[in-house]
């Protein structure tokens, strides 16, 4: 009963995160192209110049939410410590690594184009740091779940 209750809350948080992402990424795109007709203002210009990386980031975020949804489903089945969850955490870590690579490439493109500005640079470095922490946590959770799964398998054999 408790795992079902937790599952509902985690699914609600996941759906809320997906909607929040849609509002953020969709709102940023709309602000860049629809609601800001003055194309010389800095924020719409920045968003238009970086719309592809923005949507690549959005795609990876939704892929991460998909893997998290799968983890929540396993929790709902009382199968928290499973190899499926180990794989899901590893897949989330891979997505995080790809996000880090994407942002490093973005920094290189800015440097090549001489378009490095302080605020986007600091924001991008902050995102890289956050994604690094995310990757470390996903790898740690993957290892933790794998160890718990192996202990569970050993205990099932001894009973």
mmCIF file of C-alpha atoms in Angstrom:
data_model
loop_
_atom_site.group_PDB
_atom_site.id
_atom_site.type_symbol
_atom_site.label_atom_id
_atom_site.label_comp_id
_atom_site.label_asym_id
_atom_site.label_seq_id
_atom_site.Cartn_x
_atom_site.Cartn_y
_atom_site.Cartn_z
ATOM 1 C CA UNK A 1 0.000 0.000 0.000
ATOM 2 C CA UNK A 2 2.809 2.417 0.878
ATOM 3 C CA UNK A 3 4.628 1.848 -2.418
ATOM 4 C CA UNK A 4 1.419 2.589 -4.353
ATOM 5 C CA UNK A 5 1.009 5.865 -2.437
ATOM 6 C CA UNK A 6 4.629 6.830 -3.102
ATOM 7 C CA UNK A 7 4.202 5.850 -6.742
ATOM 8 C CA UNK A 8 1.243 8.196 -7.164
ATOM 9 C CA UNK A 9 3.194 11.075 -5.664
ATOM 10 C CA UNK A 10 6.259 10.378 -7.784
ATOM 11 C CA UNK A 11 4.146 10.147 -10.930
ATOM 12 C CA UNK A 12 2.457 13.435 -10.030
ATOM 13 C CA UNK A 13 5.867 15.071 -9.555
ATOM 14 C CA UNK A 14 7.022 13.631 -12.901
ATOM 15 C CA UNK A 15 3.962 14.954 -14.730
ATOM 16 C CA UNK A 16 4.377 18.321 -13.015
ATOM 17 C CA UNK A 17 8.037 18.385 -14.086
ATOM 18 C CA UNK A 18 7.051 17.577 -17.664
ATOM 19 C CA UNK A 19 4.472 20.378 -17.673
ATOM 20 C CA UNK A 20 6.936 22.775 -16.093
ATOM 21 C CA UNK A 21 9.479 21.881 -18.779
ATOM 22 C CA UNK A 22 6.894 22.452 -21.476
ATOM 23 C CA UNK A 23 6.095 25.849 -19.993
ATOM 24 C CA UNK A 24 9.785 26.755 -19.760
ATOM 25 C CA UNK A 25 10.986 25.490 -23.137
ATOM 26 C CA UNK A 26 7.783 26.433 -24.944
ATOM 27 C CA UNK A 27 7.659 29.802 -23.201
ATOM 28 C CA UNK A 28 11.265 30.552 -24.101
ATOM 29 C CA UNK A 29 10.595 29.686 -27.736
ATOM 30 C CA UNK A 30 7.421 31.735 -27.818
ATOM 31 C CA UNK A 31 9.196 34.657 -26.178
ATOM 32 C CA UNK A 32 11.978 34.483 -28.756
ATOM 33 C CA UNK A 33 9.752 34.344 -31.817
ATOM 34 C CA UNK A 34 6.171 35.379 -31.058
ATOM 35 C CA UNK A 35 5.790 37.706 -28.104
ATOM 36 C CA UNK A 36 8.864 39.872 -28.685
ATOM 37 C CA UNK A 37 8.620 41.637 -32.049
ATOM 38 C CA UNK A 38 11.646 43.831 -31.286
ATOM 39 C CA UNK A 39 14.379 41.523 -32.526
ATOM 40 C CA UNK A 40 17.186 43.718 -31.190
ATOM 41 C CA UNK A 41 16.562 43.063 -27.498
ATOM 42 C CA UNK A 42 19.208 40.781 -25.960
ATOM 43 C CA UNK A 43 17.075 37.977 -24.525
ATOM 44 C CA UNK A 44 15.105 37.126 -27.691
ATOM 45 C CA UNK A 45 18.306 37.380 -29.740
ATOM 46 C CA UNK A 46 20.094 35.005 -27.345
ATOM 47 C CA UNK A 47 17.176 32.565 -27.418
ATOM 48 C CA UNK A 48 16.947 32.622 -31.226
ATOM 49 C CA UNK A 49 20.691 32.047 -31.555
ATOM 50 C CA UNK A 50 20.521 29.106 -29.145
ATOM 51 C CA UNK A 51 17.117 27.602 -29.935
ATOM 52 C CA UNK A 52 18.563 24.311 -31.221
ATOM 53 C CA UNK A 53 20.656 23.656 -28.074
ATOM 54 C CA UNK A 54 17.629 24.660 -26.004
ATOM 55 C CA UNK A 55 15.443 22.030 -27.662
ATOM 56 C CA UNK A 56 18.213 19.406 -27.546
ATOM 57 C CA UNK A 57 18.355 20.028 -23.796
ATOM 58 C CA UNK A 58 14.560 19.739 -23.648
ATOM 59 C CA UNK A 59 14.644 16.411 -25.491
ATOM 60 C CA UNK A 60 17.230 14.989 -23.078
ATOM 61 C CA UNK A 61 15.218 16.240 -20.094
ATOM 62 C CA UNK A 62 12.122 14.430 -21.368
ATOM 63 C CA UNK A 63 14.141 11.272 -22.004
ATOM 64 C CA UNK A 64 15.368 11.470 -18.404
ATOM 65 C CA UNK A 65 11.756 11.867 -17.231
ATOM 66 C CA UNK A 66 10.829 8.797 -19.284
ATOM 67 C CA UNK A 67 13.481 6.694 -17.520
ATOM 68 C CA UNK A 68 12.396 8.107 -14.162
ATOM 69 C CA UNK A 69 8.800 7.129 -14.996
ATOM 70 C CA UNK A 70 10.019 3.582 -15.600
ATOM 71 C CA UNK A 71 11.752 3.580 -12.208
ATOM 72 C CA UNK A 72 8.549 4.766 -10.565
ATOM 73 C CA UNK A 73 6.626 1.950 -12.273
ATOM 74 C CA UNK A 74 9.081 -0.584 -10.850
ATOM 75 C CA UNK A 75 8.612 0.946 -7.398
ATOM 76 C CA UNK A 76 4.857 0.574 -7.857
ATOM 77 C CA UNK A 77 5.359 -3.136 -8.574
ATOM 78 C CA UNK A 78 7.350 -3.490 -5.310
ATOM 79 C CA UNK A 79 10.377 -4.181 -7.472
ATOM 80 C CA UNK A 80 12.541 -1.211 -6.495
ATOM 81 C CA UNK A 81 15.749 -3.218 -6.405
ATOM 82 C CA UNK A 82 15.795 -4.608 -9.930
ATOM 83 C CA UNK A 83 18.204 -4.712 -12.819
ATOM 84 C CA UNK A 84 15.662 -2.659 -14.798
ATOM 85 C CA UNK A 85 16.137 0.204 -12.354
ATOM 86 C CA UNK A 86 19.912 -0.208 -12.537
ATOM 87 C CA UNK A 87 19.662 0.186 -16.327
ATOM 88 C CA UNK A 88 17.276 3.134 -16.000
ATOM 89 C CA UNK A 89 19.643 4.980 -13.669
ATOM 90 C CA UNK A 90 22.558 4.262 -16.008
ATOM 91 C CA UNK A 91 20.536 5.551 -18.971
ATOM 92 C CA UNK A 92 19.726 8.708 -17.024
ATOM 93 C CA UNK A 93 23.458 9.141 -16.316
ATOM 94 C CA UNK A 94 24.245 8.750 -20.023
ATOM 95 C CA UNK A 95 21.691 11.451 -20.823
ATOM 96 C CA UNK A 96 23.337 13.690 -18.226
ATOM 97 C CA UNK A 97 26.752 13.087 -19.788
ATOM 98 C CA UNK A 98 25.362 13.933 -23.226
ATOM 99 C CA UNK A 99 23.927 17.148 -21.774
ATOM 100 C CA UNK A 100 27.362 18.041 -20.415
ATOM 101 C CA UNK A 101 28.919 17.360 -23.824
ATOM 102 C CA UNK A 102 26.222 19.456 -25.500
ATOM 103 C CA UNK A 103 26.970 22.416 -23.253
ATOM 104 C CA UNK A 104 30.736 22.085 -23.701
ATOM 105 C CA UNK A 105 30.202 22.084 -27.481
ATOM 106 C CA UNK A 106 28.021 25.168 -27.058
ATOM 107 C CA UNK A 107 30.846 26.903 -25.166
ATOM 108 C CA UNK A 108 33.290 26.000 -27.948
ATOM 109 C CA UNK A 109 30.910 27.331 -30.601
ATOM 110 C CA UNK A 110 30.553 30.576 -28.666
ATOM 111 C CA UNK A 111 34.339 30.859 -28.364
ATOM 112 C CA UNK A 112 34.866 30.203 -32.083
ATOM 113 C CA UNK A 113 32.206 32.771 -32.984
ATOM 114 C CA UNK A 114 33.558 35.257 -30.405
ATOM 115 C CA UNK A 115 30.121 35.333 -28.839
ATOM 116 C CA UNK A 116 31.089 34.586 -25.238
ATOM 117 C CA UNK A 117 29.219 36.804 -22.807
ATOM 118 C CA UNK A 118 29.414 36.701 -19.026
ATOM 119 C CA UNK A 119 25.812 35.847 -18.127
ATOM 120 C CA UNK A 120 25.278 33.031 -20.685
ATOM 121 C CA UNK A 121 28.767 31.711 -19.888
ATOM 122 C CA UNK A 122 28.143 31.594 -16.138
ATOM 123 C CA UNK A 123 24.659 30.102 -16.642
ATOM 124 C CA UNK A 124 26.092 27.405 -18.922
ATOM 125 C CA UNK A 125 28.911 26.595 -16.499
ATOM 126 C CA UNK A 126 26.335 26.337 -13.707
ATOM 127 C CA UNK A 127 24.275 23.920 -15.819
ATOM 128 C CA UNK A 128 27.376 21.819 -16.524
ATOM 129 C CA UNK A 129 28.069 21.660 -12.783
ATOM 130 C CA UNK A 130 24.442 20.695 -12.051
ATOM 131 C CA UNK A 131 24.518 17.983 -14.724
ATOM 132 C CA UNK A 132 27.778 16.648 -13.260
ATOM 133 C CA UNK A 133 26.108 16.308 -9.865
ATOM 134 C CA UNK A 134 23.099 14.662 -11.558
ATOM 135 C CA UNK A 135 25.362 12.138 -13.319
ATOM 136 C CA UNK A 136 27.208 11.321 -10.094
ATOM 137 C CA UNK A 137 23.909 10.789 -8.254
ATOM 138 C CA UNK A 138 22.528 8.566 -11.031
ATOM 139 C CA UNK A 139 25.683 6.437 -11.079
ATOM 140 C CA UNK A 140 25.610 6.174 -7.283
ATOM 141 C CA UNK A 141 21.920 5.211 -7.299
ATOM 142 C CA UNK A 142 22.570 2.655 -10.026
ATOM 143 C CA UNK A 143 25.325 1.043 -7.972
ATOM 144 C CA UNK A 144 23.234 1.176 -4.793
ATOM 145 C CA UNK A 145 20.240 -0.466 -6.479
ATOM 146 C CA UNK A 146 22.513 -3.078 -8.059
ATOM 147 C CA UNK A 147 24.032 -3.936 -4.668
ATOM 148 C CA UNK A 148 20.571 -4.144 -3.093
ATOM 149 C CA UNK A 149 19.393 -6.363 -5.967
ATOM 150 C CA UNK A 150 22.347 -8.718 -5.472
ATOM 151 C CA UNK A 151 21.694 -8.871 -1.716
ATOM 152 C CA UNK A 152 18.024 -9.573 -2.405
ATOM 153 C CA UNK A 153 18.980 -12.387 -4.790
ATOM 154 C CA UNK A 154 21.313 -13.908 -2.162
ATOM 155 C CA UNK A 155 18.604 -13.701 0.482
ATOM 156 C CA UNK A 156 16.054 -15.329 -1.828
ATOM 157 C CA UNK A 157 18.455 -18.223 -2.396
ATOM 158 C CA UNK A 158 19.046 -18.814 1.319
ATOM 159 C CA UNK A 159 15.364 -19.002 2.213
#
